[in-house]
Coordinates of C-alpha atoms in Angstrom, one line a residue:
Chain A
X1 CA -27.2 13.9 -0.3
X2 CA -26.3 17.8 -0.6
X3 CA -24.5 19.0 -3.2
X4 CA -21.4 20.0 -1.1
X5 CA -20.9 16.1 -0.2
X6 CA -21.0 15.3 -3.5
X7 CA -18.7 17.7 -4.9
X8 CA -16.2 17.0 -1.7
X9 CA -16.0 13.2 -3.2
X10 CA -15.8 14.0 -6.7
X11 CA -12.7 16.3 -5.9
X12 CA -11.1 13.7 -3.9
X13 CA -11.1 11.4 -6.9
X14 CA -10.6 13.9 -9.7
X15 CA -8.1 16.0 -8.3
X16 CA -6.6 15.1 -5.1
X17 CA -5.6 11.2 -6.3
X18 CA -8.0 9.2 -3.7
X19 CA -7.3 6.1 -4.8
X20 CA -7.2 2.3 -3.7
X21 CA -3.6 1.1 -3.4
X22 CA -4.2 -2.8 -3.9
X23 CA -7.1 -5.5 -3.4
X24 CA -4.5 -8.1 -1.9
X25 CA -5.7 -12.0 -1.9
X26 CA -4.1 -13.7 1.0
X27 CA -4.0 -17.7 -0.1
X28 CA -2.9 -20.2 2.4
X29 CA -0.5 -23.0 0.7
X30 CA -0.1 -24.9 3.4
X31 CA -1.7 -27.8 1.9
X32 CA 0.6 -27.7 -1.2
X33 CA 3.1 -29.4 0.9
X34 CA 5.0 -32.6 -0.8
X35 CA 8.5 -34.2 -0.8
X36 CA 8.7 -33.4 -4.1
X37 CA 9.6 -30.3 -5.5
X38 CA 7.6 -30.5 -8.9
X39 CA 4.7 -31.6 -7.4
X40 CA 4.6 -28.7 -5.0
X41 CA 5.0 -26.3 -7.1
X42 CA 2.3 -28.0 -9.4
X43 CA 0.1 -27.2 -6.5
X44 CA 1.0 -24.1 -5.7
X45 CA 0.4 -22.9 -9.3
X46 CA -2.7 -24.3 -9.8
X47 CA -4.3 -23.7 -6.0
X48 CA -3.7 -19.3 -6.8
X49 CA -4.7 -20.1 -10.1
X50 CA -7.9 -21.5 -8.9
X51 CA -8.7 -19.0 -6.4
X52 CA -6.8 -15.5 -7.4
X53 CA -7.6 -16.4 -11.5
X54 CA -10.6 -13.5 -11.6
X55 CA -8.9 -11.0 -9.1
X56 CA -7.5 -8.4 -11.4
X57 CA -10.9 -9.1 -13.2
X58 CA -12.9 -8.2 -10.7
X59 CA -10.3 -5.0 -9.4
X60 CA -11.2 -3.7 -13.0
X61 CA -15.1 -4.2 -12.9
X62 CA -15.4 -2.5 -9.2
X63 CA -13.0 0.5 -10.5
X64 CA -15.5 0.5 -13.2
X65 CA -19.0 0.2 -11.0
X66 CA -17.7 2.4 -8.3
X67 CA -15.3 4.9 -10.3
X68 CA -12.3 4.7 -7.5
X69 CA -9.3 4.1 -9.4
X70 CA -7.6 0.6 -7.9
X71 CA -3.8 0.8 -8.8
X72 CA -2.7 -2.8 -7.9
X73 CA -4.0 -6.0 -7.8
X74 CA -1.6 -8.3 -5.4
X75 CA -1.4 -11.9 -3.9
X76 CA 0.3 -12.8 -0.7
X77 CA 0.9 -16.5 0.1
X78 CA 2.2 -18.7 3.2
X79 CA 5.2 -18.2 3.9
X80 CA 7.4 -20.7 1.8
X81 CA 9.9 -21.5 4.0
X82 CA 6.7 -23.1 6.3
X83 CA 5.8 -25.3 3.0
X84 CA 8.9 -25.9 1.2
X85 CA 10.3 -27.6 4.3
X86 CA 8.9 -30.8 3.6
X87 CA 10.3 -31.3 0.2
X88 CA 13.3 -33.6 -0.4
X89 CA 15.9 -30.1 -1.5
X90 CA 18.5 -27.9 -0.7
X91 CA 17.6 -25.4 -3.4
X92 CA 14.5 -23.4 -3.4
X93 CA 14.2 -21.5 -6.6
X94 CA 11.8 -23.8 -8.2
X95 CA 9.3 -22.7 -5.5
X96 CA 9.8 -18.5 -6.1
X97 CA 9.6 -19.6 -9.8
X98 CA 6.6 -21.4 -9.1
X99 CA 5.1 -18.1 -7.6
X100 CA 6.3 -16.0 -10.6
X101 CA 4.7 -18.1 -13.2
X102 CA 1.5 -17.7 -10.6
X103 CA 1.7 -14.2 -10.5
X104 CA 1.6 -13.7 -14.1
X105 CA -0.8 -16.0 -15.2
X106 CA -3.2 -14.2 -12.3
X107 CA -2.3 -11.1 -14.2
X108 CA -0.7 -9.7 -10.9
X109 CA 1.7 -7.0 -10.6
X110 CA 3.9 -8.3 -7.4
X111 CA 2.9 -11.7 -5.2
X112 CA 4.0 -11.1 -1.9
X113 CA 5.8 -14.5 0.4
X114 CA 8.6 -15.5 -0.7
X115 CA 9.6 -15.3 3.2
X116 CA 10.7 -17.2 6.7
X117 CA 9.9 -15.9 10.4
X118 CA 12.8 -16.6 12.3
X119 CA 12.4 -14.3 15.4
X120 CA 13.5 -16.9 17.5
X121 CA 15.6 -19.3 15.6
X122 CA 16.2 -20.6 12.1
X123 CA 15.1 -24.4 10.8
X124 CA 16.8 -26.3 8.0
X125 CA 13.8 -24.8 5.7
X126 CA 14.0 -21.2 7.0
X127 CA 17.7 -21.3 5.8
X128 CA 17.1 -22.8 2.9
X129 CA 14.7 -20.2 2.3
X130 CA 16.7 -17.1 3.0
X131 CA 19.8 -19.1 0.9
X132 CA 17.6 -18.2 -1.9
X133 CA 16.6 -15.0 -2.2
X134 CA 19.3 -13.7 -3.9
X135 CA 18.3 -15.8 -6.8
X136 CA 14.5 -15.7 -6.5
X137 CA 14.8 -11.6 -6.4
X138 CA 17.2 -11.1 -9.3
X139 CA 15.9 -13.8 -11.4
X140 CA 12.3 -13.2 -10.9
X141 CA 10.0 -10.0 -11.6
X142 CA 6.8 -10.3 -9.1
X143 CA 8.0 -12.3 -6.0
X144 CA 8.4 -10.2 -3.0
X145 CA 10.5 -11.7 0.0
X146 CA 10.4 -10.9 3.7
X147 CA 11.9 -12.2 6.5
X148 CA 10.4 -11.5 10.4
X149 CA 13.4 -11.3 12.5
X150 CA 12.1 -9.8 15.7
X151 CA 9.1 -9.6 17.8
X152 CA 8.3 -8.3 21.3
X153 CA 7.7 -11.2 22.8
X154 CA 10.8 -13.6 21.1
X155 CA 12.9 -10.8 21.1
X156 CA 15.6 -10.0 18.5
X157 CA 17.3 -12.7 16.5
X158 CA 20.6 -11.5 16.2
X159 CA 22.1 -14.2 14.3
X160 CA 19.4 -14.1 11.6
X161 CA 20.2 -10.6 11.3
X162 CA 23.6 -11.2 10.5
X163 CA 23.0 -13.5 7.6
X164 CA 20.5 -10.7 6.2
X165 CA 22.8 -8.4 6.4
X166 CA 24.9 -10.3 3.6
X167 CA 22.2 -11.4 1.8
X168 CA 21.0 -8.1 0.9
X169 CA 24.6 -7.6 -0.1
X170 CA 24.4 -10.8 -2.8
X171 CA 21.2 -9.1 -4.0
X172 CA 22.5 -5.7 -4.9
X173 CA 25.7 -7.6 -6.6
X174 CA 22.8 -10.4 -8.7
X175 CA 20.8 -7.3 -9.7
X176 CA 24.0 -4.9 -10.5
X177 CA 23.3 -4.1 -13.8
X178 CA 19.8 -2.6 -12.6
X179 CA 21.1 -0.6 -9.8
X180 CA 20.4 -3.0 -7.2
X181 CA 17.5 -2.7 -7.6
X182 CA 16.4 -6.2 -6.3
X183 CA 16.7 -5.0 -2.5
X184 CA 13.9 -3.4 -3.1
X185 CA 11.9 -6.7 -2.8
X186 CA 12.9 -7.8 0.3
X187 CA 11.5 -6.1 3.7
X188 CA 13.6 -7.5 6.9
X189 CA 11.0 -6.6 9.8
X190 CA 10.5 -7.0 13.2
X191 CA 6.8 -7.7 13.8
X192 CA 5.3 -8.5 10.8
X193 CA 1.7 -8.7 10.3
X194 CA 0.0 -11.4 9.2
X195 CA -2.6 -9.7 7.3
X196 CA -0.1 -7.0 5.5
X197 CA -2.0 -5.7 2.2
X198 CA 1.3 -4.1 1.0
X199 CA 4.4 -5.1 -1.4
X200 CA 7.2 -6.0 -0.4
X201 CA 6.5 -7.4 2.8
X202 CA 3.2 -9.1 2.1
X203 CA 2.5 -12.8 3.0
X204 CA -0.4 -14.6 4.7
X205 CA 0.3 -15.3 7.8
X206 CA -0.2 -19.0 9.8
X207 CA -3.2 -17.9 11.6
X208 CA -5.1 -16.6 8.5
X209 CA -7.8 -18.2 6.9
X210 CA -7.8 -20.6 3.6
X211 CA -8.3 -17.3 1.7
X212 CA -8.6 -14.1 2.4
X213 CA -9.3 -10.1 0.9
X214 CA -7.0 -7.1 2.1
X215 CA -7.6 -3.7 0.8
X216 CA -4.8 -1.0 1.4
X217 CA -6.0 2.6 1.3
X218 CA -4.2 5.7 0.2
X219 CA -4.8 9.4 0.5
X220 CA -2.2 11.8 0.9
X221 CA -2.9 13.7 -1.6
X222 CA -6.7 14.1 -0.1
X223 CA -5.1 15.3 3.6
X224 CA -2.8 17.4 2.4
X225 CA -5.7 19.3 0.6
X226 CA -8.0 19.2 3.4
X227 CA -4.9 20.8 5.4
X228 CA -4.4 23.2 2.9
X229 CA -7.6 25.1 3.7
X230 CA -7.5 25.3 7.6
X231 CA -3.8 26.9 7.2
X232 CA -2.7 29.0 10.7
X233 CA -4.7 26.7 13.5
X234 CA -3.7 24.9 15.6
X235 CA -2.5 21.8 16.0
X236 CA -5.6 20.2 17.9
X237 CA -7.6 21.5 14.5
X238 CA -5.0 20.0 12.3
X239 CA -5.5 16.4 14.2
X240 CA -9.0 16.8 13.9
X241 CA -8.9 17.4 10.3
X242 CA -6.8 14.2 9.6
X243 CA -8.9 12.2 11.5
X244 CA -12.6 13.3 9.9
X245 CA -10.3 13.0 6.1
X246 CA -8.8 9.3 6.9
X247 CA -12.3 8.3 8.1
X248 CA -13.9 9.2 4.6
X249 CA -10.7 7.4 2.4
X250 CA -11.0 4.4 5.1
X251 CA -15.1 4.5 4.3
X252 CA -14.4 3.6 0.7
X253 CA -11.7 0.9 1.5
X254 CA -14.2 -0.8 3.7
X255 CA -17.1 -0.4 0.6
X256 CA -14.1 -1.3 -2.2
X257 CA -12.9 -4.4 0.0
X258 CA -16.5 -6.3 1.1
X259 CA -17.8 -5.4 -2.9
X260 CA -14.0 -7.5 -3.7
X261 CA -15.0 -9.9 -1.3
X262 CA -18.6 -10.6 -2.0
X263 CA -17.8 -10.7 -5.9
X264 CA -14.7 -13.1 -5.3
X265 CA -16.8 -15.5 -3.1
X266 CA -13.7 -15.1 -0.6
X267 CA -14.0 -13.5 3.1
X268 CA -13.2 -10.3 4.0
X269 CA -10.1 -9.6 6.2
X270 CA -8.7 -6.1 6.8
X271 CA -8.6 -2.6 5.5
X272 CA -4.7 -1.2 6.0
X273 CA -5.6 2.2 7.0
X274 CA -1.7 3.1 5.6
X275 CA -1.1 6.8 4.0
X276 CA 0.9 5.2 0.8
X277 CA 2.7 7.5 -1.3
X278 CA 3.8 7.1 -5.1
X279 CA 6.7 9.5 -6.6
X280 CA 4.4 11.2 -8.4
X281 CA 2.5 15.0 -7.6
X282 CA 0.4 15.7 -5.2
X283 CA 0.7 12.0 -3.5
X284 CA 4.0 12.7 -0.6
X285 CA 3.5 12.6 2.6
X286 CA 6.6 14.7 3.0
X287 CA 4.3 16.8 2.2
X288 CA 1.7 16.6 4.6
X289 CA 4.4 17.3 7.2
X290 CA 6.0 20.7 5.3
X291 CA 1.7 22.0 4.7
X292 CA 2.0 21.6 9.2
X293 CA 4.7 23.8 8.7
X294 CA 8.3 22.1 8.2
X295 CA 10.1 23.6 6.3
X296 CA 11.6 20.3 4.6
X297 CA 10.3 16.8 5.8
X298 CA 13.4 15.9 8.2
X299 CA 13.4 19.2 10.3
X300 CA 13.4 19.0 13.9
X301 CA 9.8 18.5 14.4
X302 CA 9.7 16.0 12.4
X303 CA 8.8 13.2 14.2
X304 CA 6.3 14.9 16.2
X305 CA 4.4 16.1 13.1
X306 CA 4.4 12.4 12.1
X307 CA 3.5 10.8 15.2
X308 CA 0.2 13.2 15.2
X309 CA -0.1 12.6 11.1
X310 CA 0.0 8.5 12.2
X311 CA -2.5 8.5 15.0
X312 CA -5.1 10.8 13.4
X313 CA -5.2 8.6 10.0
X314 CA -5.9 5.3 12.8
X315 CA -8.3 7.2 14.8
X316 CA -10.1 8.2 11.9
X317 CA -10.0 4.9 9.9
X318 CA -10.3 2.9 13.1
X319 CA -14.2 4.1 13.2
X320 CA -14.8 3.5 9.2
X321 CA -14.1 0.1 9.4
X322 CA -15.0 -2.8 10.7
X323 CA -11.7 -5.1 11.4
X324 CA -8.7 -2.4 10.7
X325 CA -5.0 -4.3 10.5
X326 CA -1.9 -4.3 8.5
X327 CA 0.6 -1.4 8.7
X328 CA -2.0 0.7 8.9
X329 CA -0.4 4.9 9.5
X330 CA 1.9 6.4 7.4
X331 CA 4.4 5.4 5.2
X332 CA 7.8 7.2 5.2
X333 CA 9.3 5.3 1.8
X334 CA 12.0 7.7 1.0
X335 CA 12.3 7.0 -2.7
X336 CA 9.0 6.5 -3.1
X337 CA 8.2 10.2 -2.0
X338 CA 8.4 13.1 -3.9
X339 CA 8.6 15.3 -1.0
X340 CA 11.2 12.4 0.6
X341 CA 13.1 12.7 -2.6
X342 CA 13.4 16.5 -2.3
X343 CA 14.2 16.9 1.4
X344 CA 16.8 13.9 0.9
X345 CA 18.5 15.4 -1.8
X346 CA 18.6 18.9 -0.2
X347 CA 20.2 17.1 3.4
X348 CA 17.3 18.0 5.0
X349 CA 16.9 14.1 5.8
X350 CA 19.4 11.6 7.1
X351 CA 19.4 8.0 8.0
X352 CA 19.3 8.8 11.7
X353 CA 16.5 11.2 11.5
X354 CA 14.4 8.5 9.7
X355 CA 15.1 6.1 12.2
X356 CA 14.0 8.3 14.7
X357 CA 10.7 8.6 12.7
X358 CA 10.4 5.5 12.5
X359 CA 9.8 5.1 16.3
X360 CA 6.5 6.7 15.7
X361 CA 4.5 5.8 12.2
X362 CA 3.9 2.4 10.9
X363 CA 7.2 1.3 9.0
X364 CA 10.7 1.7 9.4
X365 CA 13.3 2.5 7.4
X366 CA 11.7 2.2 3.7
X367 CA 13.3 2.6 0.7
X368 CA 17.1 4.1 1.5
X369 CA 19.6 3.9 -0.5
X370 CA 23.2 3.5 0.8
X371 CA 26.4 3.7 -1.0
X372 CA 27.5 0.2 -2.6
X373 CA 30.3 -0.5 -0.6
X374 CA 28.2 0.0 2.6
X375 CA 29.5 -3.6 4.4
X376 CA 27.4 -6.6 5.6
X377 CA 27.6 -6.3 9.0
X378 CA 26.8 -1.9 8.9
X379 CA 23.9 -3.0 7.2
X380 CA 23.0 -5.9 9.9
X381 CA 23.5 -3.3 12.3
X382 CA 20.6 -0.8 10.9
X383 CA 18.5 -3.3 10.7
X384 CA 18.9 -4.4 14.7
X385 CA 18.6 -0.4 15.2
X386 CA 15.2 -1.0 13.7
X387 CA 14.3 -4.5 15.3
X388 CA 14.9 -2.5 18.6
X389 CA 12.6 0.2 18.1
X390 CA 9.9 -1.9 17.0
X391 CA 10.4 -4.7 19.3
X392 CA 11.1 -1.8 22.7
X393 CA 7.6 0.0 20.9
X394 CA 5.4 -3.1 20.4
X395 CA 5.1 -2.2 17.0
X396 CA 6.5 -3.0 13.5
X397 CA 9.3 -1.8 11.9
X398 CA 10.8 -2.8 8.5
X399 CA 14.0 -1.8 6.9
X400 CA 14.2 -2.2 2.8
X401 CA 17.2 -0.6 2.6
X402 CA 19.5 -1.2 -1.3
X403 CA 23.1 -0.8 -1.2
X404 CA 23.4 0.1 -4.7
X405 CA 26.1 -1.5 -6.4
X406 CA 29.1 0.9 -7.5
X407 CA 27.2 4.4 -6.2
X408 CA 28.7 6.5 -3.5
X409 CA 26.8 9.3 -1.4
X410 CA 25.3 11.9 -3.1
X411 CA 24.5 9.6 -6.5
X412 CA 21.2 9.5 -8.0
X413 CA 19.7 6.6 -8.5
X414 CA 16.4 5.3 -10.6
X415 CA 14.9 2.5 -9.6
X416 CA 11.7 3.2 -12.4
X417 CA 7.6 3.0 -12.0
X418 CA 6.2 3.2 -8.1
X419 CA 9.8 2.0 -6.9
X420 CA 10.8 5.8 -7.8
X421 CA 14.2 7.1 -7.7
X422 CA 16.1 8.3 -4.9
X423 CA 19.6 10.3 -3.8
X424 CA 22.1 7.6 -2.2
X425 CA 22.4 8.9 1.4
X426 CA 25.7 8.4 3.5
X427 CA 25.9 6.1 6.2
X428 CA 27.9 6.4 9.2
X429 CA 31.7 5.5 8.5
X430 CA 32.0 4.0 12.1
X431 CA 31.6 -0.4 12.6
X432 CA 29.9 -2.0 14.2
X433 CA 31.5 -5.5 13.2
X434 CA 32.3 -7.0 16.6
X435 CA 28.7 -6.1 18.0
X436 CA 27.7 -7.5 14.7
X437 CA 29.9 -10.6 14.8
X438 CA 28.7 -11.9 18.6
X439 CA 25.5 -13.3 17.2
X440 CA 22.9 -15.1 19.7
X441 CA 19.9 -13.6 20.7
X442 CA 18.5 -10.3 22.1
X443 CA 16.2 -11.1 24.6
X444 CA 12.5 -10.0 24.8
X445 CA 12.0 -6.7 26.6
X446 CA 10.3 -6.5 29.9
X447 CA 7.3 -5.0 28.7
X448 CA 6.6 -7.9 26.9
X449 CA 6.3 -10.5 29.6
X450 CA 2.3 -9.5 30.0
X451 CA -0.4 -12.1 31.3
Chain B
X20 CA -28.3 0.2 -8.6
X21 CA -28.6 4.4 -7.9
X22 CA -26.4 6.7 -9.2
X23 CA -25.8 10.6 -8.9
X24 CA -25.4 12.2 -11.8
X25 CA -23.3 15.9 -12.0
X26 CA -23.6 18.1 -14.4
X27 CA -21.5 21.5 -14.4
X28 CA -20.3 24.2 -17.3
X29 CA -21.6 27.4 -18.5
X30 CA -25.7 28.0 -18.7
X31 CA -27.3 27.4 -21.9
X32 CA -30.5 26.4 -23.4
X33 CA -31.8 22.3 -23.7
X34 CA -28.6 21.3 -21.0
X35 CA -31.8 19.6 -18.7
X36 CA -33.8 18.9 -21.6
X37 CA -30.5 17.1 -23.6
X38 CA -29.4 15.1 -20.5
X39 CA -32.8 13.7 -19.5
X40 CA -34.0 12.9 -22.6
X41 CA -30.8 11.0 -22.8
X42 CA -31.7 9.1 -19.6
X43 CA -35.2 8.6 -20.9
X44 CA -34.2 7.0 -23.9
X45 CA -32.0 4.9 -22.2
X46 CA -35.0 3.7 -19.6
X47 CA -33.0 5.1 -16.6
X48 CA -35.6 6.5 -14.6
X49 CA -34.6 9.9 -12.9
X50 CA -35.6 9.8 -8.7
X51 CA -34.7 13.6 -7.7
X52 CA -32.8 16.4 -9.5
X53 CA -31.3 20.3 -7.6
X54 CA -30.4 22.6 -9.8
X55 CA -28.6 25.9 -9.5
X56 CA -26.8 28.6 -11.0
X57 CA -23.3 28.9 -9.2
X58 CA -21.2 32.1 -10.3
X59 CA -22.9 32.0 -13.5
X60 CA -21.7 27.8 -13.7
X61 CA -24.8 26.1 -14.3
X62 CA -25.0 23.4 -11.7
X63 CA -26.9 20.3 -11.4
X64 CA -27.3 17.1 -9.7
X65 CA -29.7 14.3 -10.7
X66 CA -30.0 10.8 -8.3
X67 CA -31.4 8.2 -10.9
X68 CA -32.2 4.5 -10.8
X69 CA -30.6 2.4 -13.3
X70 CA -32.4 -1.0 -12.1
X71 CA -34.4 -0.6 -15.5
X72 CA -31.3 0.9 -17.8
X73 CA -31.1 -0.9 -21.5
X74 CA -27.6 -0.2 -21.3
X75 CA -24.4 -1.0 -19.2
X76 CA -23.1 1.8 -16.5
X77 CA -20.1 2.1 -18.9
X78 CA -21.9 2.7 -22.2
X79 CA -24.0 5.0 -20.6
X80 CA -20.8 7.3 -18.9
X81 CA -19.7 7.5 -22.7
X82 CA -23.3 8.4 -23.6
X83 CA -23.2 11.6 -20.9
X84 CA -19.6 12.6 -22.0
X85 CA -20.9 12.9 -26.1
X86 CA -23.3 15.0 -24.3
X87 CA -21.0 17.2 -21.9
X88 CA -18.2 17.3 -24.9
X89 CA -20.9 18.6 -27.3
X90 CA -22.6 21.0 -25.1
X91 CA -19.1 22.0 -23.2
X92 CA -20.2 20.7 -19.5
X93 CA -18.6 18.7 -17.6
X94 CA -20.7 15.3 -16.6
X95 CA -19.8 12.6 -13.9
X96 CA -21.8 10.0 -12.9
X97 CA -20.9 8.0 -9.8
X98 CA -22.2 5.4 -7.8
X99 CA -24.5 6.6 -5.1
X100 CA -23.3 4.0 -2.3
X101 CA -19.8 5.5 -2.8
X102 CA -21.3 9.2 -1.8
X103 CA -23.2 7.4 1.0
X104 CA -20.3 5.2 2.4
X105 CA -18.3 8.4 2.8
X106 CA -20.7 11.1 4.0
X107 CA -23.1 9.2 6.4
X108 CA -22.3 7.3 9.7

């Protein structure tokens, strides 16, 4: 070991944030299944109760043995539209309650599948389900919601997008008083993974095992440093540089995750090799782009700074791990990001210039906030924007998008904590209504239709 | 488990002297130690084995800060798989 190694590390922690985002526990709850509601949920709480009950435990006891800071403990479950459907009820609060009381007793921060895949259709459960997310989101604190309404091979629900687009309109009016601020738990994607470490599109997916440990990584603080001193050459050095970083951060996810793992008595599944920001200094992303040599995240060369920033964080990680999944790339959650916040604020960044970012790193549209009297069907339409970039692309997109109740463009809003706080950005004043209102199905793309 | 030890601040008498016999009395045996004098920052690394330690990894970080605090160094004591995992393929 030479001293220049071990200073390199020590800075990493110490100074440049290296941290790991979440140890995420994926529980199936497929066998907690029953026509009654009370007993379901009985089983529910006691099955992540049994297994997640030492988690954040054992999150605290590796920070301590290993000295990596571990910011979130999380648990994703089934989704509950897949077990709720056999219970004898129209209404399925009791079952995001169920996963709140879980949560806390677990001592986790956010529990992650409170969530339907409908790419291809909608069953009585599915509706139920997304019937009551308004409710689960504003009357609960830790249950995260998703809903999967596209993939590349089903192609693009349109219908389910339709409904979305008003339930994310009833969330911002149940959570008015908070600046909407429930939206922020619901991620409307268009191929989800199954093994997602992150909140708030976590769940654990139907081909998963019983249980199951996730680590998510993070690290822009430790690129943009490692940028910082090879300033002026070129852009083959720069991708280079990324890669040799995000294979050292991805190293200690793959240590962090199998120490979880082997502690927990639970297999290992995954390290998301994602570039997670926070609102807080030195951890943007944004900012990686402007050290390239933007002048504000959202200038024309955006995108193709962050489609080299995306593929030189998987190249790198790809080698330091054994089984690499999730999101995995970079994260581009506008109120979430100082450097976001900034180039937002300034107009450096619009919605369209995100979406066209989107095309190219691992999310979609993450985190915008839209004036409150953005309608239903406008916000339908984003989100089949996104479904068709991901679902053309063969990768995932996601929009979390909150239309925040009584702001207008230009507003500031603070959502608080690692939510963050973010300028509300105007949204085109053209319809889309009619487009909106045909419903049916997209069908899958031609690329799709592979042996 | 191994651990690397770091120990950096300005050069002074008894700074080895302090920190092993710290290690000593805690039965942590000490495997290899560099040590250097960087732009007048005394500089030091130590790789020790604390299979044998007769205290817990967190008592004895607090134990090395008293020391860095006192002597005005700065002390960090990591993991040695963490360094590994990292640097080598």
């Amino acid at each position: 070991m030479n001293q220049h190694e071990v200073i390199e590390t020590l800075k990493m922690i110490q100074e440049e944030k290296l941290d790991i985002r979440t140890i995420t526990m994926g529980i199936s709850l497929r066998d907690c299944a029953d026509e009654s509601v009370k007993k379901s949920c009985g089983r529910i709480r006691d099955k992540i109760g049994r297994l997640a009950g030492r988690l954040a435990a054992v999150g605290d006891e590796i920070e301590e043995s290993y000295g990596v800071p571990i910011i979130n403990k999380r648990i994703s479950v089934t989704p509950i539209s897949i077990v709720a459907e056999s219970s004898a009820t129209e209404d399925y609060f009791p079952f995001a309650r169920a996963l709140e009381e879980a949560a806390r007793d677990a001592d986790v921060n956010f529990i992650g599948g409170f969530s339907a895949l409908v790419q291809k259709g909608m069953t009585p459960g599915d509706r139920k389900l997304m019937n009551a997310i308004p409710r689960a989101l504003s009357e609960t604190e830790r249950v995260c919601s998703s809903v999967n309404v596209a993939t590349s091979r089903s192609g693009i629900n349109m219908d389910g997008i339709r409904l979305m687009g008003s339930i994310i309109k009833d969330i911002a009016a149940a959570t008015k008083d908070r600046e909407s601020v429930g939206c922020a738990k619901l991620v409307v994607f268009a191929n989800a993974p199954d093994d997602n470490p992150f909140m708030a599109g976590a769940f654990h997916g139907i081909g998963e095992a019983e249980a199951v440990i996730n680590v998510g990584i993070s690290g822009p603080g430790v690129i943009k440093s490692a940028l910082e001193k090879i300033k002026g050459s070129d852009l083959e050095t720069v991708a280079e540089t990324i890669k040799r970083t995000s294979f050292k951060i991805t190293r200690v996810g793959q240590l962090v995750a199998r120490e979880a793992a082997r502690r927990l008595g639970i297999p290992f599944g995954i390290v998301d090799v994602s570039l997670a920001p926070t609102p807080f200094v030195g951890d943007s992303v944004a900012y990686i782009l402007e050290e390239m040599g933007l002048e504000r995240c959202g200038a024309p060369g955006s995108t193709a700074a962050l489609m080299l920033l995306n593929d030189a964080v998987k190249k790198g990680g790809l080698m330091a791990s054994s089984f690499v999944g999730g999101l995995s790339g970079a994260f581009i959650p506008v109120s979430e990001d100082l450097g976001m916040i900034e180039a937002a604020e300034q107009g450096a960044l619009s919605i369209e210039k995100l979406e066209a970012m989107t095309a190219v790193c691992s999310v979609g549209l993450d985190m915008i906030a839209v004036p409150g009297d953005t309608d239903a069907d406008t916000i339908a339409a984003i989100i089949a924007d996104e479904a068709a970039i991901g679902v053309a692309n063969n990768k995932t997109t996601a929009v979390r998008i909150i239309p925040v109740f009584g702001k207008k463009a230009g507003d500031f809003v603070e959502f608080g904590g690692l939510l963050g706080r973010a300028p509300v950005m105007p949204v085109s004043r053209f319809g889309s209504s009619v487009f909106i209102g045909r419903g049916g199905r997209i069908p899958a793309p031609l690329q799709s239709y592979r042996n | 488990m191994k651990a690397i030890i770091t120990v950096v601040g300005k050069d002074r008498v008894g700074i080895i002297a302090a920190v092993s016999a710290k290690l000593a009395a805690n039965s942590v045996n000490i495997l290899d130690i560099s040590q250097t004098i960087m732009h007048d920052n005394f500089t030091m690394m130590m790789s020790v084995d604390l299979a044998g330690s007769s205290v817990s990894l967190k008592e004895l970080k607090l134990q090395l800060a008293e020391i860095g605090n006192a002597m005005g160094l700065v002390i960090n004591m990591y993991n040695e798989e963490l360094f590994n995992s990292m640097h080598r393929v």
